[in-house]
CSV table of C-alpha atoms and ligand atoms in Angstrom, one decimal:
chain,number,residue,atom,x,y,z
F,1,UNK,CA,202.4,107.2,84.7
F,2,UNK,CA,200.0,105.6,86.9
F,3,UNK,CA,201.6,106.7,89.9
F,4,UNK,CA,200.8,109.8,89.2
F,5,UNK,CA,197.2,109.4,88.9
F,6,UNK,CA,197.3,106.6,91.8
F,7,UNK,CA,198.7,110.0,94.1
F,8,UNK,CA,196.6,112.2,92.7
F,9,UNK,CA,193.8,109.5,93.8
F,10,UNK,CA,195.1,109.9,97.6
F,11,UNK,CA,195.2,113.3,97.6
F,12,UNK,CA,191.9,113.4,96.6
F,13,UNK,CA,190.5,110.9,98.8
F,14,UNK,CA,192.8,112.8,101.8
F,15,UNK,CA,191.1,115.8,100.8
F,16,UNK,CA,187.4,114.2,100.4
F,17,UNK,CA,187.6,112.8,104.1
F,18,UNK,CA,188.9,115.4,106.3
F,19,UNK,CA,186.0,117.8,104.8
F,20,UNK,CA,184.0,114.8,105.7
F,21,UNK,CA,185.5,114.8,108.8
F,22,UNK,CA,184.8,118.8,109.7
F,23,UNK,CA,181.5,118.7,108.2
F,24,UNK,CA,180.9,115.4,110.3
F,25,UNK,CA,182.2,117.2,113.4
F,26,UNK,CA,180.0,119.9,113.3
F,27,UNK,CA,176.9,117.9,112.6
F,28,UNK,CA,177.7,115.9,115.8
F,29,UNK,CA,177.9,119.4,117.6
F,30,UNK,CA,175.2,120.9,116.9
F,31,UNK,CA,173.2,117.5,117.5
F,32,UNK,CA,174.4,118.3,120.6
F,33,UNK,CA,173.4,121.4,121.4
F,34,UNK,CA,170.1,120.3,120.4
F,35,UNK,CA,169.9,117.6,122.9
F,36,UNK,CA,171.4,119.0,126.0
F,37,UNK,CA,169.4,122.3,125.2
F,38,UNK,CA,166.1,120.2,125.1
F,39,UNK,CA,167.5,118.2,128.7
F,40,UNK,CA,168.1,121.9,130.4
F,41,UNK,CA,165.1,123.0,129.0
F,42,UNK,CA,162.7,120.7,130.0
F,43,UNK,CA,163.7,120.0,133.3
F,44,UNK,CA,164.0,123.5,134.8
F,45,UNK,CA,160.4,124.3,132.9
F,46,UNK,CA,159.1,121.3,135.2
F,47,UNK,CA,161.0,122.3,138.0
F,48,UNK,CA,159.6,126.2,137.6
F,49,UNK,CA,156.4,125.5,137.4
F,50,UNK,CA,156.2,123.1,140.5
F,51,UNK,CA,158.0,125.5,142.3
F,52,UNK,CA,155.7,128.2,141.2
F,53,UNK,CA,153.0,126.1,142.4
F,54,UNK,CA,154.2,124.8,145.7
F,55,UNK,CA,157.7,126.3,146.8
F,56,UNK,CA,161.0,124.8,146.9
F,57,UNK,CA,160.1,122.2,149.3
F,58,UNK,CA,157.8,120.0,147.6
F,59,UNK,CA,159.5,120.8,144.2
F,60,UNK,CA,162.8,118.5,145.8
F,61,UNK,CA,160.6,115.9,145.8
F,62,UNK,CA,159.3,116.5,142.4
F,63,UNK,CA,163.3,117.0,141.1
F,64,UNK,CA,164.0,114.0,142.2
F,65,UNK,CA,161.8,111.9,140.0
F,66,UNK,CA,161.7,114.2,137.2
F,67,UNK,CA,165.7,115.1,136.6
F,68,UNK,CA,166.1,111.2,136.3
F,69,UNK,CA,162.8,110.7,133.8
F,70,UNK,CA,164.0,113.3,131.6
F,71,UNK,CA,167.3,111.7,131.3
F,72,UNK,CA,166.3,108.7,130.5
F,73,UNK,CA,163.8,109.2,128.0
F,74,UNK,CA,165.9,111.7,126.1
F,75,UNK,CA,168.8,109.1,126.0
F,76,UNK,CA,166.6,106.9,124.6
F,77,UNK,CA,164.8,108.6,122.0
F,78,UNK,CA,168.3,110.3,120.9
F,79,UNK,CA,170.6,106.8,120.9
F,80,UNK,CA,172.8,108.8,123.2
F,81,UNK,CA,173.4,109.5,126.8
F,82,UNK,CA,172.4,112.7,128.2
F,83,UNK,CA,172.5,113.7,131.9
F,84,UNK,CA,173.7,116.1,134.5
F,85,UNK,CA,176.7,116.0,136.2
F,86,UNK,CA,179.2,117.8,138.9
F,87,UNK,CA,181.9,118.2,140.9
F,88,UNK,CA,179.8,118.0,144.0
F,89,UNK,CA,176.5,116.3,143.2
F,90,UNK,CA,173.3,116.2,145.2
F,91,UNK,CA,172.6,112.8,143.3
F,92,UNK,CA,175.6,110.5,143.4
F,93,UNK,CA,173.9,107.8,140.9
F,94,UNK,CA,173.0,110.0,138.3
F,95,UNK,CA,175.4,113.0,138.9
F,96,UNK,CA,178.7,111.7,139.5
F,97,UNK,CA,181.4,112.7,136.3
F,98,UNK,CA,183.2,109.7,134.9
F,99,UNK,CA,187.5,110.3,134.8
F,100,UNK,CA,186.6,112.4,131.0
F,101,UNK,CA,184.0,114.2,132.7
F,102,UNK,CA,185.5,115.2,135.8
F,103,UNK,CA,188.4,117.0,133.7
F,104,UNK,CA,186.2,118.8,131.4
F,105,UNK,CA,183.9,120.2,134.9
F,106,UNK,CA,187.8,121.1,136.0
F,107,UNK,CA,188.2,123.1,133.1
F,108,UNK,CA,185.3,124.5,132.6
F,109,UNK,CA,186.1,126.1,136.3
F,110,UNK,CA,189.2,127.4,135.0
F,111,UNK,CA,187.6,128.4,132.0
F,112,UNK,CA,184.9,130.7,134.3
F,113,UNK,CA,187.8,131.8,136.6
F,114,UNK,CA,189.6,133.6,133.8
F,115,UNK,CA,186.6,135.6,132.6
F,116,UNK,CA,184.4,133.3,130.2
F,117,UNK,CA,180.8,133.8,130.5
F,118,UNK,CA,179.4,130.6,131.9
F,119,UNK,CA,176.5,131.0,129.1
F,120,UNK,CA,178.9,130.4,126.8
F,121,UNK,CA,181.1,127.4,128.3
F,122,UNK,CA,181.2,123.9,125.8
F,123,UNK,CA,183.6,121.3,124.9
F,124,UNK,CA,183.2,118.6,122.2
F,125,UNK,CA,185.2,115.7,121.0
F,126,UNK,CA,185.6,112.5,119.4
F,127,UNK,CA,187.0,110.3,122.3
F,128,UNK,CA,188.5,106.3,121.3
F,129,UNK,CA,187.5,104.5,124.5
F,130,UNK,CA,187.9,100.7,125.0
F,131,UNK,CA,184.7,99.9,124.0
F,132,UNK,CA,184.5,101.9,120.9
F,133,UNK,CA,184.9,105.5,119.4
F,134,UNK,CA,182.1,108.5,120.9
F,135,UNK,CA,181.4,111.8,120.8
F,136,UNK,CA,181.7,113.5,123.7
F,137,UNK,CA,180.6,116.8,124.3
F,138,UNK,CA,179.6,119.0,127.8
F,139,UNK,CA,178.2,122.3,128.5
F,140,UNK,CA,178.4,124.4,131.3
F,141,UNK,CA,175.7,125.0,133.9
F,142,UNK,CA,175.4,128.7,136.3
F,143,UNK,CA,173.8,129.2,139.0
F,144,UNK,CA,170.9,131.5,138.7
F,145,UNK,CA,169.0,133.7,141.4
F,146,UNK,CA,166.3,131.0,140.9
F,147,UNK,CA,168.8,127.9,142.0
F,148,UNK,CA,169.5,129.6,145.2
F,149,UNK,CA,166.4,128.5,147.0
F,150,UNK,CA,168.0,124.6,147.0
F,151,UNK,CA,171.7,125.1,145.8
F,152,UNK,CA,172.4,128.4,147.6
F,153,UNK,CA,174.4,129.2,151.3
F,154,UNK,CA,172.8,127.1,154.2
F,155,UNK,CA,171.6,130.5,155.0
F,156,UNK,CA,170.0,131.2,151.9
F,157,UNK,CA,168.1,127.8,151.7
F,158,UNK,CA,164.9,127.8,153.9
F,159,UNK,CA,165.2,125.0,157.4
F,160,UNK,CA,162.5,122.8,155.7
F,161,UNK,CA,164.0,122.9,152.3
F,162,UNK,CA,167.3,121.9,154.2
F,163,UNK,CA,165.4,119.4,156.1
F,164,UNK,CA,163.4,117.9,153.1
F,165,UNK,CA,166.9,117.8,150.8
F,166,UNK,CA,168.8,116.3,154.2
F,167,UNK,CA,166.2,113.2,154.3
F,168,UNK,CA,165.9,113.1,150.1
F,169,UNK,CA,170.3,112.8,149.9
F,170,UNK,CA,171.6,112.2,152.9
F,171,UNK,CA,175.0,112.8,151.1
F,172,UNK,CA,174.2,116.2,149.6
F,173,UNK,CA,177.3,118.0,148.6
F,174,UNK,CA,175.4,120.3,146.2
F,175,UNK,CA,174.5,123.6,148.2
F,176,UNK,CA,176.9,126.5,149.4
F,177,UNK,CA,176.9,128.3,145.7
F,178,UNK,CA,176.6,131.8,144.7
F,179,UNK,CA,174.8,132.7,141.7
F,180,UNK,CA,176.9,132.9,138.1
F,181,UNK,CA,179.1,129.7,140.1
F,182,UNK,CA,179.1,126.4,137.7
F,183,UNK,CA,177.1,124.4,139.5
F,184,UNK,CA,177.7,121.6,136.8
F,185,UNK,CA,177.6,120.4,133.2
F,186,UNK,CA,175.2,118.6,131.4
F,187,UNK,CA,177.0,116.2,129.8
F,188,UNK,CA,176.3,114.1,126.2
F,189,UNK,CA,177.6,111.0,124.7
F,190,UNK,CA,177.0,109.3,121.4
F,191,UNK,CA,177.9,106.4,120.0
F,192,UNK,CA,180.1,106.3,116.1
H,1,HEC,C1,163.4,123.0,144.3
H,1,HEC,C2,164.7,122.8,144.9
H,1,HEC,C3,165.6,122.7,143.6
H,1,HEC,C4,165.9,124.3,142.9
H,1,HEC,C5,165.6,125.3,142.8
H,1,HEC,C6,166.9,123.9,142.0
H,1,HEC,N1,167.7,122.6,142.2
H,1,HEC,FE1,169.4,121.7,140.9
H,1,HEC,N2,168.6,120.1,142.2
H,1,HEC,C7,167.3,119.8,143.2
H,1,HEC,C8,167.3,118.0,143.2
H,1,HEC,C9,166.6,118.3,144.0
H,1,HEC,C10,168.3,117.5,142.4
H,1,HEC,C11,169.0,116.0,142.0
H,1,HEC,C12,167.9,115.5,141.3
H,1,HEC,C13,168.0,114.5,141.1
H,1,HEC,O1,168.1,113.0,141.7
H,1,HEC,O2,168.7,113.9,139.8
H,1,HEC,C14,169.5,118.4,141.9
H,1,HEC,C15,170.3,118.4,140.9
H,1,HEC,C16,170.2,119.1,139.8
H,1,HEC,C17,171.7,119.2,139.3
H,1,HEC,C18,172.4,117.3,138.7
H,1,HEC,C19,174.1,117.8,139.4
H,1,HEC,C20,173.4,117.1,141.1
H,1,HEC,O3,174.2,118.0,141.9
H,1,HEC,O4,172.8,115.7,141.1
H,1,HEC,C21,172.4,120.1,138.8
H,1,HEC,C22,173.3,120.6,137.3
H,1,HEC,C23,171.2,121.1,139.4
H,1,HEC,N3,170.7,120.7,139.7
H,1,HEC,C24,171.3,122.6,139.1
H,1,HEC,C25,170.8,123.5,139.3
H,1,HEC,C26,170.4,125.1,138.8
H,1,HEC,C27,171.2,125.4,137.7
H,1,HEC,C28,169.2,125.3,138.4
H,1,HEC,C29,169.1,126.9,138.8
H,1,HEC,C30,168.0,127.3,137.5
H,1,HEC,C31,168.6,124.2,140.2
H,1,HEC,N4,169.0,123.3,139.9
H,1,HEC,C32,167.6,124.7,141.0
H,1,HEC,C33,166.9,120.9,143.4
H,1,HEC,C34,166.4,122.7,142.9
């Protein structure tokens, strides 16, 4: 008799924890979408404002200080790491992907090549790393028309802006992109 009730208790617990896990995952994904959305809106808001005021030349310097500041403020506030990464970076110290991010970025490029819209591409999962468990999430960042002034082909960027980029970022790899191509992704990592 006790065996049957123990079994049904176990089945009940199993079901409860499976449901909980699905709920948890949905919540984690919702939080990740929220925080990564804030990062992109804040950076592009600052950049567009500065661009309209002073054009691409000075905006390069503003972006150089604003983007890392926005990333670290949002990361601290939410107890996560949130920032932008790319397979071809401008800022190698902030934007270089780790192995998980590199795999996801490559998968994003394949998904886009297969016809998926860059605006829709995202991926999240729970990852076990040597130091702990994390929820990790990434969302693709497609090139818009506005981005070409600083990430387009050499011909599309003004000579003064090119010179400014070269002096601020001597190892820049982040030019030569066409509108619609993926410039990179925003990445989010939350300890569980
Ligand atoms: C005024 C020039 C300028 C414009 C316009 C611009 N960017 Fe950037 N972008 C930069 C600079 C400078 C950095 C490096 C910021 C840093 O030091 O963290 C950068 C970095 C990035 C990064 C982080 C990865 C890396 O390479 O370091 C991404 C992703 C990115 N830009 C995407 C975009 C997209 C998408 C647009 C259009 C919506 C855009 N940028 C428009 C100047 C610009």
